[in-house]
Short mmCIF file of C-alpha atoms and ligand atoms in Angstrom, two decimals:
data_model
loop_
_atom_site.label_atom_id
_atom_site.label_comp_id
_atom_site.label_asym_id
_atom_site.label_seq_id
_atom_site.Cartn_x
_atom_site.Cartn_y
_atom_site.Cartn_z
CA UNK K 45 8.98 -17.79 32.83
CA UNK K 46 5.61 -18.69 34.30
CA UNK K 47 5.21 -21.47 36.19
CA UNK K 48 3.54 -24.90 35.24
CA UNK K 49 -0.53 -24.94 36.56
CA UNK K 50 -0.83 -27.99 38.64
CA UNK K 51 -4.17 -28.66 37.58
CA UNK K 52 -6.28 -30.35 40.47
CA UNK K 53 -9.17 -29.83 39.19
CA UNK K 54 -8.46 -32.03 35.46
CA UNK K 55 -6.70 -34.58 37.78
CA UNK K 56 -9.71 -34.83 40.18
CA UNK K 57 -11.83 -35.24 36.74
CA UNK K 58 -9.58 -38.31 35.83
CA UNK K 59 -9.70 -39.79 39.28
CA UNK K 60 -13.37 -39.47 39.65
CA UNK K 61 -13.89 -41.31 36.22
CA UNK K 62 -11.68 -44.03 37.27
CA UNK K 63 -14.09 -44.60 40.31
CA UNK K 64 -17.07 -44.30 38.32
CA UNK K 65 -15.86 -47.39 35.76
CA UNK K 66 -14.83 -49.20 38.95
CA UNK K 67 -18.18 -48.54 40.75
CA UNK K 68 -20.07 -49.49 37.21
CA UNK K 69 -17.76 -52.41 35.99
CA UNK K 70 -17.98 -54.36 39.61
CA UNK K 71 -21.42 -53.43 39.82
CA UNK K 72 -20.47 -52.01 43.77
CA UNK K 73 -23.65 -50.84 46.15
CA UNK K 74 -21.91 -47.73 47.71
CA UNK K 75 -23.29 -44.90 50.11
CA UNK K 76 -21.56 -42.17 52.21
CA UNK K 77 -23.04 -40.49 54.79
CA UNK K 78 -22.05 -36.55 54.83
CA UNK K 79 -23.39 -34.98 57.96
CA UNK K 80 -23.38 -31.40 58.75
CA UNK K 81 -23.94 -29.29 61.82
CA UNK K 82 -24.76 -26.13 61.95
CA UNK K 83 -25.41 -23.49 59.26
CA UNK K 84 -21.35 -22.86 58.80
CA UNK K 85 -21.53 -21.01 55.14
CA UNK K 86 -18.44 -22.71 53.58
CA UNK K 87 -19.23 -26.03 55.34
CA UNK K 88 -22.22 -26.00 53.33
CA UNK K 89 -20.28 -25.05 50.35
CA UNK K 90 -18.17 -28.05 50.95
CA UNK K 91 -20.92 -30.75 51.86
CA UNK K 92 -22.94 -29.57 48.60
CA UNK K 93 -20.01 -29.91 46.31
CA UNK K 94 -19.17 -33.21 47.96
CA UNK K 95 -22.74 -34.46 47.29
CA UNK K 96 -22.33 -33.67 43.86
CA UNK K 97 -19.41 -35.24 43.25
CA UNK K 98 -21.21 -38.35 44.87
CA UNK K 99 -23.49 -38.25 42.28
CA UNK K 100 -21.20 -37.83 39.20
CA UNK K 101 -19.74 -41.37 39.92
CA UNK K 102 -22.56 -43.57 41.15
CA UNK K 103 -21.72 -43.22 45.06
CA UNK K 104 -25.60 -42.62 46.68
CA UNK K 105 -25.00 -39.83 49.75
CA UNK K 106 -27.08 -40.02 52.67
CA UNK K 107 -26.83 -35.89 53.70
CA UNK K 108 -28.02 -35.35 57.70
CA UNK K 109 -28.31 -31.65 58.58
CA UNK K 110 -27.97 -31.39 62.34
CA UNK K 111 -29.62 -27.75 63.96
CA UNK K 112 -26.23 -25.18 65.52
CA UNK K 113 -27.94 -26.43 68.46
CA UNK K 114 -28.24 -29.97 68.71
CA UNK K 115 -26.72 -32.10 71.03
CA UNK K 116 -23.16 -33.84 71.32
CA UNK K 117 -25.38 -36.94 71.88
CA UNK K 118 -27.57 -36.41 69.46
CA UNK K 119 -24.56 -36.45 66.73
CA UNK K 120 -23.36 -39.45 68.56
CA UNK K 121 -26.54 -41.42 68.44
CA UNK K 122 -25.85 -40.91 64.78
CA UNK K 123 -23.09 -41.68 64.16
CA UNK K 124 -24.31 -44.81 66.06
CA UNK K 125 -26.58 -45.57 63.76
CA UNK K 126 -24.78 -44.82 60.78
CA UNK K 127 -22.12 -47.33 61.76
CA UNK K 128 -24.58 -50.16 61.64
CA UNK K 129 -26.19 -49.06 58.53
CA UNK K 130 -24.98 -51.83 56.11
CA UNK K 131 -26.31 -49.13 53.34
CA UNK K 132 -23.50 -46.64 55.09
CA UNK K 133 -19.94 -47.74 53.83
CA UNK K 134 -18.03 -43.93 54.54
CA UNK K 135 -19.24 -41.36 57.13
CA UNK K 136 -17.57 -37.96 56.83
CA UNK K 137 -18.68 -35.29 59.53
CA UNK K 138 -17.76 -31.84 58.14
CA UNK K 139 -15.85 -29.73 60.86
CA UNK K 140 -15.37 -27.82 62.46
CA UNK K 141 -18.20 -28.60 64.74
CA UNK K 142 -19.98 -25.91 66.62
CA UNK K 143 -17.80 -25.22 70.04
CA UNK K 144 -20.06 -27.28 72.84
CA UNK K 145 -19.40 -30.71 70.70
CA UNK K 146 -15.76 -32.05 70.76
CA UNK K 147 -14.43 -33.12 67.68
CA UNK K 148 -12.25 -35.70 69.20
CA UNK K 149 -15.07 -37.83 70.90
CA UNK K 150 -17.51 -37.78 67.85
CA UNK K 151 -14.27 -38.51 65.25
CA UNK K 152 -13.45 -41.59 67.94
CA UNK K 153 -17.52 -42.91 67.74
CA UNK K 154 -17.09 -43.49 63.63
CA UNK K 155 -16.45 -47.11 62.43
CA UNK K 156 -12.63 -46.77 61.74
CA UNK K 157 -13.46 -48.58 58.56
CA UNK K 158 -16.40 -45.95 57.42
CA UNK K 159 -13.87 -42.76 58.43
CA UNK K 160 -13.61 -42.19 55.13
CA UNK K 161 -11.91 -39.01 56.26
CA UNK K 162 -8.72 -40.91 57.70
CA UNK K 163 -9.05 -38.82 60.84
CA UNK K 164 -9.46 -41.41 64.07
CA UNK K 165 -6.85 -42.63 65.89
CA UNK K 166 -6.60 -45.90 64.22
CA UNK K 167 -6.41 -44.66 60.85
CA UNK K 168 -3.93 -42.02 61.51
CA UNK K 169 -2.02 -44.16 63.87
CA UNK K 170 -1.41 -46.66 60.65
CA UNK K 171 -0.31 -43.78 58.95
CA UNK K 172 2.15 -42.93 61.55
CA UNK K 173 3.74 -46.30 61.78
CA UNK K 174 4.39 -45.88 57.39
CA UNK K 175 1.20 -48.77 56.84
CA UNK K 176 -0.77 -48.72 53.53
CA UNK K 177 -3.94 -50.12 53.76
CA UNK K 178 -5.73 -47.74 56.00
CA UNK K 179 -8.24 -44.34 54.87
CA UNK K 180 -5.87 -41.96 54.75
CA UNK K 181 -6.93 -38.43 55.20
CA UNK K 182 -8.38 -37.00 51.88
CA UNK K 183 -6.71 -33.36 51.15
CA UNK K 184 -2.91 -34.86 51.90
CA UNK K 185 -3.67 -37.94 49.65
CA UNK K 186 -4.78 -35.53 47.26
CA UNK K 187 -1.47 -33.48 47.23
CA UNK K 188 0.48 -36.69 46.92
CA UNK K 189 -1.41 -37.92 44.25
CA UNK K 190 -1.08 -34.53 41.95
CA UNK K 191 2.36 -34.55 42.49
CA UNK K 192 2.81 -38.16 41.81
CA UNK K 193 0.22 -37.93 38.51
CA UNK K 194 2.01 -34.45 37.47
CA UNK K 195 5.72 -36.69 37.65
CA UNK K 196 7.24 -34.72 39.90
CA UNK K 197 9.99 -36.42 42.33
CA UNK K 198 9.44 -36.55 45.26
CA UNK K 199 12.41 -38.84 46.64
CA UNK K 200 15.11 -37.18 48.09
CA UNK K 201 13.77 -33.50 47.80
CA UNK K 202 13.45 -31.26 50.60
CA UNK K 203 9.97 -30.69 51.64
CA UNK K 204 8.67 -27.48 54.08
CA UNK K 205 5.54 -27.70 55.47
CA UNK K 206 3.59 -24.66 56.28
CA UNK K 207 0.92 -25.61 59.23
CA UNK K 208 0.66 -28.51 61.73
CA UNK K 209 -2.95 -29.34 61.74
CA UNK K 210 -4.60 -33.01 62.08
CA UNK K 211 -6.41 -32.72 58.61
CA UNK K 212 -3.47 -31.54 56.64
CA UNK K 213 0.03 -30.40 57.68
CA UNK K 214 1.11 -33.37 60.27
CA UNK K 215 -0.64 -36.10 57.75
CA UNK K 216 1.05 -34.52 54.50
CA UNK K 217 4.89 -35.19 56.92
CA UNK K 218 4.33 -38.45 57.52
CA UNK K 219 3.34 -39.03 53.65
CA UNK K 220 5.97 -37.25 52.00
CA UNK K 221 8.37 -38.26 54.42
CA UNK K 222 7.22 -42.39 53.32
CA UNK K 223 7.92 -40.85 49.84
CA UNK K 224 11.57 -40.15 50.93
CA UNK K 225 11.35 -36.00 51.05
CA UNK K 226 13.50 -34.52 53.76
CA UNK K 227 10.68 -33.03 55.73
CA UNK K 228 10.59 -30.02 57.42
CA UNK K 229 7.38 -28.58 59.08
CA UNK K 230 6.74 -24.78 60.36
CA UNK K 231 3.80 -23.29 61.81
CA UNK K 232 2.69 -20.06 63.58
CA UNK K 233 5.46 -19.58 66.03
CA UNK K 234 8.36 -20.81 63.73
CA UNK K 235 11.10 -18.15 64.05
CA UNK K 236 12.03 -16.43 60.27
CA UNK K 237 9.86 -18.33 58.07
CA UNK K 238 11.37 -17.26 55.07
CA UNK K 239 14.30 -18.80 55.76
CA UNK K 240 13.21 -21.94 56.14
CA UNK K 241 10.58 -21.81 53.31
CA UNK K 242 13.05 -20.35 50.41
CA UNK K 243 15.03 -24.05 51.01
CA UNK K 244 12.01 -25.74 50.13
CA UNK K 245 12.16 -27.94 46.72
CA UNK K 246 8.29 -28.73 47.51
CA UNK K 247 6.55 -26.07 49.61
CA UNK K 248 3.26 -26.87 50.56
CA UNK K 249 1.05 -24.24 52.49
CA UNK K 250 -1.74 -24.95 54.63
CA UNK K 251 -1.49 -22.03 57.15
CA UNK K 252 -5.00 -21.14 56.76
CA UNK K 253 -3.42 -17.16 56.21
CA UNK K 254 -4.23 -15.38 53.26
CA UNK K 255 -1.47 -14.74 50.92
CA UNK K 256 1.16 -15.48 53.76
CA UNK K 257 3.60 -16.40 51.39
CA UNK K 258 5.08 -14.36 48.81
CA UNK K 259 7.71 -14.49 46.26
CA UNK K 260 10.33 -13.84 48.18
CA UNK K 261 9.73 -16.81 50.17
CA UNK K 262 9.91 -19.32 47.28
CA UNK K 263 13.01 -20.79 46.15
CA UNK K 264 13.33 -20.34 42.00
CA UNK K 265 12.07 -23.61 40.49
CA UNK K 266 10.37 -24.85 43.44
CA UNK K 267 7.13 -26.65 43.66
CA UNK K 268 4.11 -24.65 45.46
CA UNK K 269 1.35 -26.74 46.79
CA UNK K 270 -1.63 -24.05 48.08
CA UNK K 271 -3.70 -25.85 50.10
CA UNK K 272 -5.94 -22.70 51.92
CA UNK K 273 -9.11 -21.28 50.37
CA UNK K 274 -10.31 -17.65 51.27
CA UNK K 275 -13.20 -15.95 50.63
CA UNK K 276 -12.49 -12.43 49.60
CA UNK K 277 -13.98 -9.69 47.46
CA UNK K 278 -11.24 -10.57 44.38
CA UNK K 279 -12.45 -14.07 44.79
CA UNK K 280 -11.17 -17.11 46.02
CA UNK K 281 -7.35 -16.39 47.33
CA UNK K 282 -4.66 -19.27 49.01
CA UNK K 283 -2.45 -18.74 51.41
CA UNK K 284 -0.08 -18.00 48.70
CA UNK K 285 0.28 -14.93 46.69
CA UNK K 286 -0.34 -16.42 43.49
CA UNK K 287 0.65 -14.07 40.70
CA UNK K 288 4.34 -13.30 42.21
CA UNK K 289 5.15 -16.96 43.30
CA UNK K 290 4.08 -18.40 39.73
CA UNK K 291 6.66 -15.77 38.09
CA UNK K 292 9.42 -17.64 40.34
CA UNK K 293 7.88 -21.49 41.01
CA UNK K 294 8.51 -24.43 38.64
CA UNK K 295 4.80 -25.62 39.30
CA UNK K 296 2.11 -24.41 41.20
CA UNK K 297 -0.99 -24.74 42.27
CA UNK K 298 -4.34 -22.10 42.16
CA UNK K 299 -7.49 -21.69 43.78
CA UNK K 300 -9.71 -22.54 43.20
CA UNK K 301 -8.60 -25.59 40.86
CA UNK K 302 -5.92 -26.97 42.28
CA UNK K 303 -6.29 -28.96 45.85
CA UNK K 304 -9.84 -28.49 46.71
CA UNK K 305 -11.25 -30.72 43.82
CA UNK K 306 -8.42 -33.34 44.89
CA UNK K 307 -9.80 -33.06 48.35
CA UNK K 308 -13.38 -34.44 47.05
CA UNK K 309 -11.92 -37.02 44.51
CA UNK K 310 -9.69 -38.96 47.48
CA UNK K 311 -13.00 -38.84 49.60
CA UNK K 312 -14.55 -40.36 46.93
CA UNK K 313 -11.46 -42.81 46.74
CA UNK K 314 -11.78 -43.92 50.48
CA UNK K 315 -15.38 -44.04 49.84
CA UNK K 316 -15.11 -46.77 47.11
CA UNK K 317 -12.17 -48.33 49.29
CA UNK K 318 -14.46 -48.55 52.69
CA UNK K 319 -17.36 -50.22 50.69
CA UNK K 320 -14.90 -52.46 48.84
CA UNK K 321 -13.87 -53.79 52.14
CA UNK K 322 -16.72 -53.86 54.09
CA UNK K 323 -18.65 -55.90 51.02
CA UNK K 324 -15.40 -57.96 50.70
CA UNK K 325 -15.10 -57.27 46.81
CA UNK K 326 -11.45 -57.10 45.20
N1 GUN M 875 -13.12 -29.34 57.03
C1 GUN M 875 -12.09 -28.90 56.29
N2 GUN M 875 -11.51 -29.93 55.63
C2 GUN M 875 -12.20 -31.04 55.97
C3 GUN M 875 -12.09 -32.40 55.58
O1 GUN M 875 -11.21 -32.82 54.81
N3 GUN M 875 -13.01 -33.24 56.13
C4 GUN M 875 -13.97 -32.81 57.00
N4 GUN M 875 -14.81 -33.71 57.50
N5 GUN M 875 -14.10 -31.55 57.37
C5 GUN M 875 -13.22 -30.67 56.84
#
């Protein structure tokens, strides 16, 4: 048996209408600033694709290409600016940055109500303590939202993280633990892997290795959630080996297509959510 295709990219498409008929019915002003630094080839990727995505639902993007070389301050000043910008209602700076500006201090300068990316301190701090109304960071919300869309249970199943970073694998614990999974999180020094990931009911992977996991790593009838994107010469890849865990998963999903398109569709969600309460509109 093959597994089911979690299909981010048709639940993205469904997401991104419902924003559009929002935006369009209320008649709501909205504009995200995307600002890149540096001439990072997938950044670019990312920013274009996120522009686009702007435009497919009535969200106007403000784009700000910053030289490799410009200055910490000069992204600060910025951001600055951009947080007084009544025009501005989400600012997302794609990372990484280049290595002389700190990622911390220029995620701390954004408007905790324009981080449409969920990523300051405030934001993920109201995550932490199980609140709701916050930005939550976009790729996790994404993963909860095509598992909740695709009705699979969450409650109660045990859930193994692969990865501990900010953006996805400590945010995704914290949600699927306030879904009620028994959470579980691994990383780069965990000790025998496999045995920890073949428990997993809901195995989601964001390792940032190629093809780290394999089928002997999933249990049979689990759900695989692939959040890492590779370039390679087959392709795009994840950090799972797709073929062999789809002959042994429940669900699954590829890349391309599966959380990448989610990824743009919850920015576009905090997007809509930052301008609907900055502008105070229900
Ligand atoms: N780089 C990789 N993922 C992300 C993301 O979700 N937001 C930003 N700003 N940069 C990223």
């Amino acid at each position: 048996m093959s597994a089911f295709i979690l299909d981010g990219k048709a639940i993205a498409a469904a997401i991104k209408q419902e924003i559009k008929d929002e935006i369009e019915s209320k008649n709501i002003k909205c504009g995200l600033a995307v600002v890149l630094v540096g001439d990072d080839e997938a950044s670019k990727v990312y920013v274009k694709n996120k522009i686009k995505a702007c435009s497919q639902t009535g969200i106007k993007s403000y784009a700000y290409y910053l030289q490799p070389t410009a200055e910490e301050n000069e992204l600060l000043q910025l951001i600055d600016a951009l947080n007084n910008d009544s025009n501005i209602h989400g600012i997302l700076v794609q990372l990484p940055l280049p290595s002389h500006i700190s990622p911390n201090k220029v995620i701390s300068a954004i408007n905790p109500k324009k981080d449409v990316d969920g990523f300051c301190a405030q934001n993920m701090g109201k995550l932490f303590l199980g609140e709701t109304d916050m930005l939550a960071p976009c790729t996790p919300s994404g993963i909860i939202e095509i598992l909740k869309r695709s009705n699979i249970e969450i409650s109660g199943k045990n859930a193994v993280i692969v990865g501990r970073s900010n953006i996805v694998g400590k945010p995704i614990a914290l949600m699927m633990l306030r879904e009620n999974a028994t959470v579980t999180i691994t990383h780069s020094k965990t000790k025998d892997l496999k045995s920890i990931t073949s428990l997993a009911d809901i195995l989601i992977v964001a390792a940032g290795k190629r093809e780290l996991i394999d089928a002997s790593m999933v249990k049979k009838g689990a759900v695989v959630v692939d959040v890492g994107i590779h370039r390679t010469e087959q392709g795009l890849k994840g950090d799972v080996k797709f073929d062999e865990a789809s002959k042994i998963a429940q669900a699954i999903t590829p890349v391309p297509g599966g959380v990448g398109p989610m990824t743009i569709a919850m920015l576009l969600k905090n997007t809509l959510k930052a301008a609907k309460d900055l502008l105070e509109i229900q």
